[in-house]
XYZ file of C-alpha atoms in Angstrom:
369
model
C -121.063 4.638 -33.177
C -121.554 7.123 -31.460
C -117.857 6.989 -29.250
C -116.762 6.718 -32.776
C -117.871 9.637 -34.079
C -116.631 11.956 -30.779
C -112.958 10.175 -31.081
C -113.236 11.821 -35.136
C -113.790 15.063 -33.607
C -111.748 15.411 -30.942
C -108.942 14.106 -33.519
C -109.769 16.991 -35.962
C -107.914 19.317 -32.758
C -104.558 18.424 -33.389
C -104.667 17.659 -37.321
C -106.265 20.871 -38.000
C -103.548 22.255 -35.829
C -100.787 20.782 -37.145
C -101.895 21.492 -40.882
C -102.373 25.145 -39.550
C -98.622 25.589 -37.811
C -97.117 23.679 -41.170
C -98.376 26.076 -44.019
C -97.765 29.510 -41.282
C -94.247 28.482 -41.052
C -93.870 28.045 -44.929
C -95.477 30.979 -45.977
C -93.819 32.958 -43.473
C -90.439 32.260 -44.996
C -91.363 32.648 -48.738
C -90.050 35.794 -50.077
C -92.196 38.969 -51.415
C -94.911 38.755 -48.093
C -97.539 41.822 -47.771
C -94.427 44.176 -46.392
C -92.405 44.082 -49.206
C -95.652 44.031 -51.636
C -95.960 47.451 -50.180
C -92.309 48.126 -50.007
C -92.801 47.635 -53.771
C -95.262 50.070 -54.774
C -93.620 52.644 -52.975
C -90.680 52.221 -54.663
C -92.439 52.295 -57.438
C -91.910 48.559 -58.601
C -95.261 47.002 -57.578
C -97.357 45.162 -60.590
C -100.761 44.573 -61.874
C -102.069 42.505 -58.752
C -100.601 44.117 -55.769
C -102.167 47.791 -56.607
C -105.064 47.144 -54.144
C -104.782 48.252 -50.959
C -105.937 49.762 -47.945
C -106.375 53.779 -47.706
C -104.065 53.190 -44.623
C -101.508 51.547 -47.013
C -102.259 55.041 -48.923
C -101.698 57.144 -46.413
C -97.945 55.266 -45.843
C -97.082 55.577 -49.571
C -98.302 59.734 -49.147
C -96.154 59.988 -45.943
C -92.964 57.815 -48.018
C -92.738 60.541 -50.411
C -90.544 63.062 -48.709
C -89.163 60.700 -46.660
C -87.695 58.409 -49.029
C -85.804 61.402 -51.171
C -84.105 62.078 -48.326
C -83.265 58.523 -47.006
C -79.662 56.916 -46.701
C -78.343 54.068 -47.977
C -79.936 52.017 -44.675
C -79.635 48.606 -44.642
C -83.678 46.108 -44.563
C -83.812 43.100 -43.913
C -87.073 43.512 -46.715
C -86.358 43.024 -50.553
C -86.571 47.065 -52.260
C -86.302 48.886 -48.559
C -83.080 50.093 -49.248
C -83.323 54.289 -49.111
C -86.674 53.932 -47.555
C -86.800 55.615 -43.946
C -87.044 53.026 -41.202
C -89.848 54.525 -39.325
C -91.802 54.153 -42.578
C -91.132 50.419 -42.753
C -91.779 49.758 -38.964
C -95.259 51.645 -39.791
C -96.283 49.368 -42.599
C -95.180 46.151 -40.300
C -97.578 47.577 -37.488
C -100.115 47.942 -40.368
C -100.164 44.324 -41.472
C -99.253 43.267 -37.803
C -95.626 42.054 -38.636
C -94.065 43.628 -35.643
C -95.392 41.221 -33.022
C -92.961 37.774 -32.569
C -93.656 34.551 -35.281
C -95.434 32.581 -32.537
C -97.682 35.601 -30.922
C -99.068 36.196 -34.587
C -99.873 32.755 -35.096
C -101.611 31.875 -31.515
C -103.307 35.354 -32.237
C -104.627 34.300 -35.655
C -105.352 30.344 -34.170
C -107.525 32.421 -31.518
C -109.688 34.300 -33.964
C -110.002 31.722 -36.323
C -111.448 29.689 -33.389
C -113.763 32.506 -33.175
C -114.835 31.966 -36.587
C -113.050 35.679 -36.876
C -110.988 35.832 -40.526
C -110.472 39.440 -40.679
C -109.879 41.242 -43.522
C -107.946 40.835 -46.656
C -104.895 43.219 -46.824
C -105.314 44.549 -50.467
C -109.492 44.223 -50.952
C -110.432 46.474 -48.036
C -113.250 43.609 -47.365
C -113.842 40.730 -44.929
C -112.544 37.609 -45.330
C -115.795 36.275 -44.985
C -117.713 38.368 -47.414
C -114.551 37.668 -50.135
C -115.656 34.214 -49.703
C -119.527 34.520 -49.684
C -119.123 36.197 -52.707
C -117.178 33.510 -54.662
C -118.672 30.506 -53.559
C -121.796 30.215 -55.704
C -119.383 29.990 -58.711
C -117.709 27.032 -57.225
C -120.698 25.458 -55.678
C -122.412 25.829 -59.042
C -118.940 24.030 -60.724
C -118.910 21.270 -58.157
C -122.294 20.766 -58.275
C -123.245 19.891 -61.605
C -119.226 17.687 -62.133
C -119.800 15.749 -59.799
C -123.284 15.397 -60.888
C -122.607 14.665 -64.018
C -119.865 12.274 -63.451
C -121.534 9.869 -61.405
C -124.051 9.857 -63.904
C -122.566 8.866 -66.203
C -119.610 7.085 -64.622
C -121.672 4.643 -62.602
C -123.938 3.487 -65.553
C -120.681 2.842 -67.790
C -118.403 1.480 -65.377
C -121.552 -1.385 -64.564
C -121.776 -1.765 -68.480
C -118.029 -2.104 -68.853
C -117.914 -4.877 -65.975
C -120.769 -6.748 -67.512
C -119.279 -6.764 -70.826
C -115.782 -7.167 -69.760
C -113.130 -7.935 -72.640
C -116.148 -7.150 -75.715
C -115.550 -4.550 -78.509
C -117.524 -2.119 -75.882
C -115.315 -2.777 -73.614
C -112.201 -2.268 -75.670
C -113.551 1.003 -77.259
C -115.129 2.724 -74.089
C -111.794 1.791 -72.562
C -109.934 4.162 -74.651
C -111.905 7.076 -74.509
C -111.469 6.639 -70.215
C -108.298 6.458 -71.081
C -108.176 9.728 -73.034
C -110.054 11.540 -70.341
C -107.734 10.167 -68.022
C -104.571 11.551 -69.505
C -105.739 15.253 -70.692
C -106.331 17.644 -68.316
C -109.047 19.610 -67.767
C -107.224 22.903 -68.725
C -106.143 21.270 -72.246
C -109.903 19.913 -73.024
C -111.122 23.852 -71.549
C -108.882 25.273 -74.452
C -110.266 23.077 -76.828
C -113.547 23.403 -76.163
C -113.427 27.318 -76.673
C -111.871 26.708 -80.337
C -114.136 24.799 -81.824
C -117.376 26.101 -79.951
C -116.550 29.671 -78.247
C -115.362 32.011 -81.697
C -111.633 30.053 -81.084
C -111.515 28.574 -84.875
C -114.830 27.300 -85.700
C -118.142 27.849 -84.251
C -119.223 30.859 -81.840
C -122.001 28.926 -79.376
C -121.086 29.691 -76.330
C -119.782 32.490 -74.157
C -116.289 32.909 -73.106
C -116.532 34.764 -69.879
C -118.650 35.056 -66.444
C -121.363 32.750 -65.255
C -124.250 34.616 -66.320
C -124.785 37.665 -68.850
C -124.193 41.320 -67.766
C -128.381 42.261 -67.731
C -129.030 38.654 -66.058
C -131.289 40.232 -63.622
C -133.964 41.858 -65.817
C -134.627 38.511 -67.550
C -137.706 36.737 -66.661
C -136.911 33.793 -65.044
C -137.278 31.013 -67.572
C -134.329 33.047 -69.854
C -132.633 33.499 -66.787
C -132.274 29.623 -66.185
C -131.101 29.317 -69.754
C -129.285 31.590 -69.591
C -127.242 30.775 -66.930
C -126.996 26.787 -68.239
C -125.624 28.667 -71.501
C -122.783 30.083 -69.636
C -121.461 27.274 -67.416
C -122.123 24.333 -70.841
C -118.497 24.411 -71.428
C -116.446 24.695 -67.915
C -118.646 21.969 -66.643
C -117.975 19.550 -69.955
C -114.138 20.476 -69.564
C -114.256 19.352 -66.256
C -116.509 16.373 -66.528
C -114.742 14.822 -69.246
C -111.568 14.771 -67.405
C -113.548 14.031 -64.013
C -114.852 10.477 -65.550
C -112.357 8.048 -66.114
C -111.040 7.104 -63.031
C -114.388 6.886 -61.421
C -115.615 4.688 -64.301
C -112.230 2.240 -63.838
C -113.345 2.490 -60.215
C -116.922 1.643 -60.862
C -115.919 -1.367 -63.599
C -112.765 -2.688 -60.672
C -115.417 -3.096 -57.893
C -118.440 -4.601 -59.798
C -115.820 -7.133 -61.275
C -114.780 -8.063 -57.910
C -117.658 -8.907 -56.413
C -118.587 -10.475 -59.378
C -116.373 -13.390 -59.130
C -117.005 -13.783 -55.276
C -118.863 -16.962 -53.915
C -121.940 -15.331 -53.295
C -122.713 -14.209 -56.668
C -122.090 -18.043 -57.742
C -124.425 -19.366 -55.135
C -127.486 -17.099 -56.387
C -126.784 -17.859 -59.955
C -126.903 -21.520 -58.573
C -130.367 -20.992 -57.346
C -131.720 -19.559 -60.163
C -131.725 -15.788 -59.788
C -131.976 -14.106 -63.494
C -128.757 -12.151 -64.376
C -130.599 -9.137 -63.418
C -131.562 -10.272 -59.842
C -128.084 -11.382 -58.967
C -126.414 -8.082 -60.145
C -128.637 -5.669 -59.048
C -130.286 -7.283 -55.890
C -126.935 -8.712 -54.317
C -123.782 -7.466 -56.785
C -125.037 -3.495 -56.618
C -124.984 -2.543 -53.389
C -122.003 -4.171 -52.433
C -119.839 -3.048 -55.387
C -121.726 0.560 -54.764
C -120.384 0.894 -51.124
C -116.931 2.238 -51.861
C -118.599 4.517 -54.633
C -121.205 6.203 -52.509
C -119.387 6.780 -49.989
C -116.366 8.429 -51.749
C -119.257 11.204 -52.814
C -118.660 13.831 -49.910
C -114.872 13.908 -50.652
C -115.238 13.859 -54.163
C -117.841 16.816 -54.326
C -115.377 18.862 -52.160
C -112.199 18.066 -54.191
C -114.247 19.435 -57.500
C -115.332 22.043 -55.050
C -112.327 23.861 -53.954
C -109.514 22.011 -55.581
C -110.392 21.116 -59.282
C -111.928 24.042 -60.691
C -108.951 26.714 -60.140
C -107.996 27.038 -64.077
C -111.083 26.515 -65.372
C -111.845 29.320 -63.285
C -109.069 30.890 -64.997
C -109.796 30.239 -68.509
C -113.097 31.149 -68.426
C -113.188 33.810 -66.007
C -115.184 32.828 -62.975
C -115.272 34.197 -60.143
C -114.646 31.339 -58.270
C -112.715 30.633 -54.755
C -110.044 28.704 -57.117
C -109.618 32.103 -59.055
C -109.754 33.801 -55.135
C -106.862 31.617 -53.734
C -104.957 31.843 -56.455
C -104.977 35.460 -56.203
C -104.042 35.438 -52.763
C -101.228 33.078 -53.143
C -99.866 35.532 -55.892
C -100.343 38.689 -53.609
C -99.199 37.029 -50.142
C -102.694 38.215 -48.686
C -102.610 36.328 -45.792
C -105.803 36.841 -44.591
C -107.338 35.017 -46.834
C -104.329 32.104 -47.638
C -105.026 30.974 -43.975
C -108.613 31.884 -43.401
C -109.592 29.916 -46.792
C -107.619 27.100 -45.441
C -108.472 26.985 -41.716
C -111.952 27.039 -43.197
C -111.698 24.058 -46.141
C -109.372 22.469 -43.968
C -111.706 21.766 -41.273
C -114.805 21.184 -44.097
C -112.286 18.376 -45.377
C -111.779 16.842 -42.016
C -115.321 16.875 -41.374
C -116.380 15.323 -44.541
C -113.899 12.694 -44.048
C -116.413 11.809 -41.206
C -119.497 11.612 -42.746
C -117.816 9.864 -45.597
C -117.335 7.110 -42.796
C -120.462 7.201 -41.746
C -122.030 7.179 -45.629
C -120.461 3.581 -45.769
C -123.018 2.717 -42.723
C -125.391 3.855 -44.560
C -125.264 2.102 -47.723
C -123.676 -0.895 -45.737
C -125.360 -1.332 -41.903
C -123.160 -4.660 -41.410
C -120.399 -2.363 -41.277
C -119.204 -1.327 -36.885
C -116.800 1.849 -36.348
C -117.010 0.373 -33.186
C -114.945 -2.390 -33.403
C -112.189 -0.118 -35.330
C -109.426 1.914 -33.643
C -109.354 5.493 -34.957
């Protein structure tokens, strides 16, 4: 096991490298990067997201003033340069490091992110880091209570649907899955603030943040409620879109081992109904389940939560990313995804290992990675 588990980590080297040179090369050639985002509100052009940045960014657009009245027609290979004074543009690409070579930025970036060293976002004036920090207990509290939730309640109901496969339960509890299968969470967040948020009908439930404005001066009891208050709906949009395909996935396995021979041979001994599926059925059908619950709490984590995010206004790191997709802050882009990147690849591994857990017949050892 353990030349198993050293093989997984030496292996993360190159795939976390390769993911790493992929997305730098993409980004790099998508138009409206940090240069021209600052290009643009010197000119005068720039919008809504891109009016954070840096007082050095500041002191450029101060400097571009007088320069730019008196500015030629000269030729940029940046969108909205044209008229702007050269020296001003070579300025802002030494401010956001764009006048070193595509390869030396990217070795330079692999080298501090090695360093656990994300630097600082181009239009927040804040560490990487700290942007993150500050975003994750939103998420974490999202990812948390899905995935929670949906096991819960997925695992129970998918064993039900199994045992009672091709009944009127079975029929009925099929179509709702299927329902929460095919509407996205977005659609079900939307509805959910109609009818219980002041949309249409009722007003129950608050529409914005995770917890109230003067959260901190309540004792703690209304602080707990408080806070469940606030995150009732995001969490229900997501869970009821979150449960159908682990519920199939539940009801697929237990069926499965159902019908194998050794579930015959300990009904042919005698074993009650209740012995046979939850002393031998269980933890077989459960293997596959369990250990899928590292990679699914991550996908809710960082990947499933971005619009709800959105639509209710959290905080989160899906509302952060976003963002920086929409600003070209690369700081962040490839410092949140050096950093997820390698949390994914990691809990790949200890899903592995989970299925030892749950399963001890199972060897890594005799497995090539």
């Amino acid at each position: 096991m353990l030349a198993y588990i050293i093989r997984r980590l030496l292996l993360i080297i190159p795939t976390l490298f390769g993911i790493m040179v992929i997305n730098f090369v993409v980004v790099q050639f998508a138009p409206g990067g940090p240069v021209e985002q600052m290009i643009a509100q010197i000119q005068g052009e720039a919008v809504g997201a891109t009016e954070r940045f840096t007082s050095g960014g500041a002191d450029i657009r101060e400097s571009a003033k007088g320069d730019n009245r008196g500015a030629g027609g000269t030729t940029s290979k940046y969108r909205g340069a044209q008229g702007l004074d050269p020296e001003i543009v070579a300025e802002i690409e030494r401010m956001f490091g764009f006048d070193k070579p595509l390869h030396e930025r990217f070795f330079l970036m692999i080298g501090n992110y090695m360093k656990f060293d994300f630097g600082e976002s181009y239009f927040r004036d804040r560490r990487v880091v700290d942007l993150v920090l500050e975003k994750m207990p939103v998420s974490i509290s999202l990812g948390l209570w899905t995935t929670f939730l949906v096991y819960l309640i997925s695992i129970p109901l998918g064993v039900a649907k199994a045992t009672r496969d091709g009944s009127r339960f079975d029929i009925w509890t099929s179509g709702t899955v299927i329902v929460g299968y095919a509407i996205p969470s977005f659609l079900f967040a939307i509805i959910l603030i109609m009818v219980f948020a002041g949309g249409r009908y009722l007003d129950l439930f608050p529409l914005r943040g995770l917890v109230s404005e003067d959260w901190a001066s309540f004792p703690w009891w209304q602080k707990v409620l408080d806070y469940l208050w606030h995150i009732t709906l995001p969490v229900t949009a997501m869970v009821i879109s979150g449960f159908a395909g682990l519920t199939m996935l539940t009801k697929n396995s237990f069926l499965d081992e159902i019908n194998k021979h050794y579930v015959i041979t300990a009904r042919a001994k005698g074993l009650g109904e209740n012995q046979v599926l939850y002393g031998h059925v269980f933890r077989n059908a459960m293997l596959i389940i369990i250990a899928g619950f590292p990679g699914a709490f991550i996908g809710v984590l960082f990947t499933g939560a971005l619009l709800i995010e959105v639509i209710f206004s959290l905080d989160g790191l899906g509302l952060l990313g976003f963002e920086a997709a929409i600003n070209r802050d690369y700081p962040v882009i490839f410092g949140t995804l050096f950093f997820f990147t390698l949390l994914g690849l990691v809990v790949n591994l200890i899903s592995d290992l989970t299925y030892v857990l749950v399963d001890p017949r199972i060897d890594f050892e005799s497995r090539e990675v």
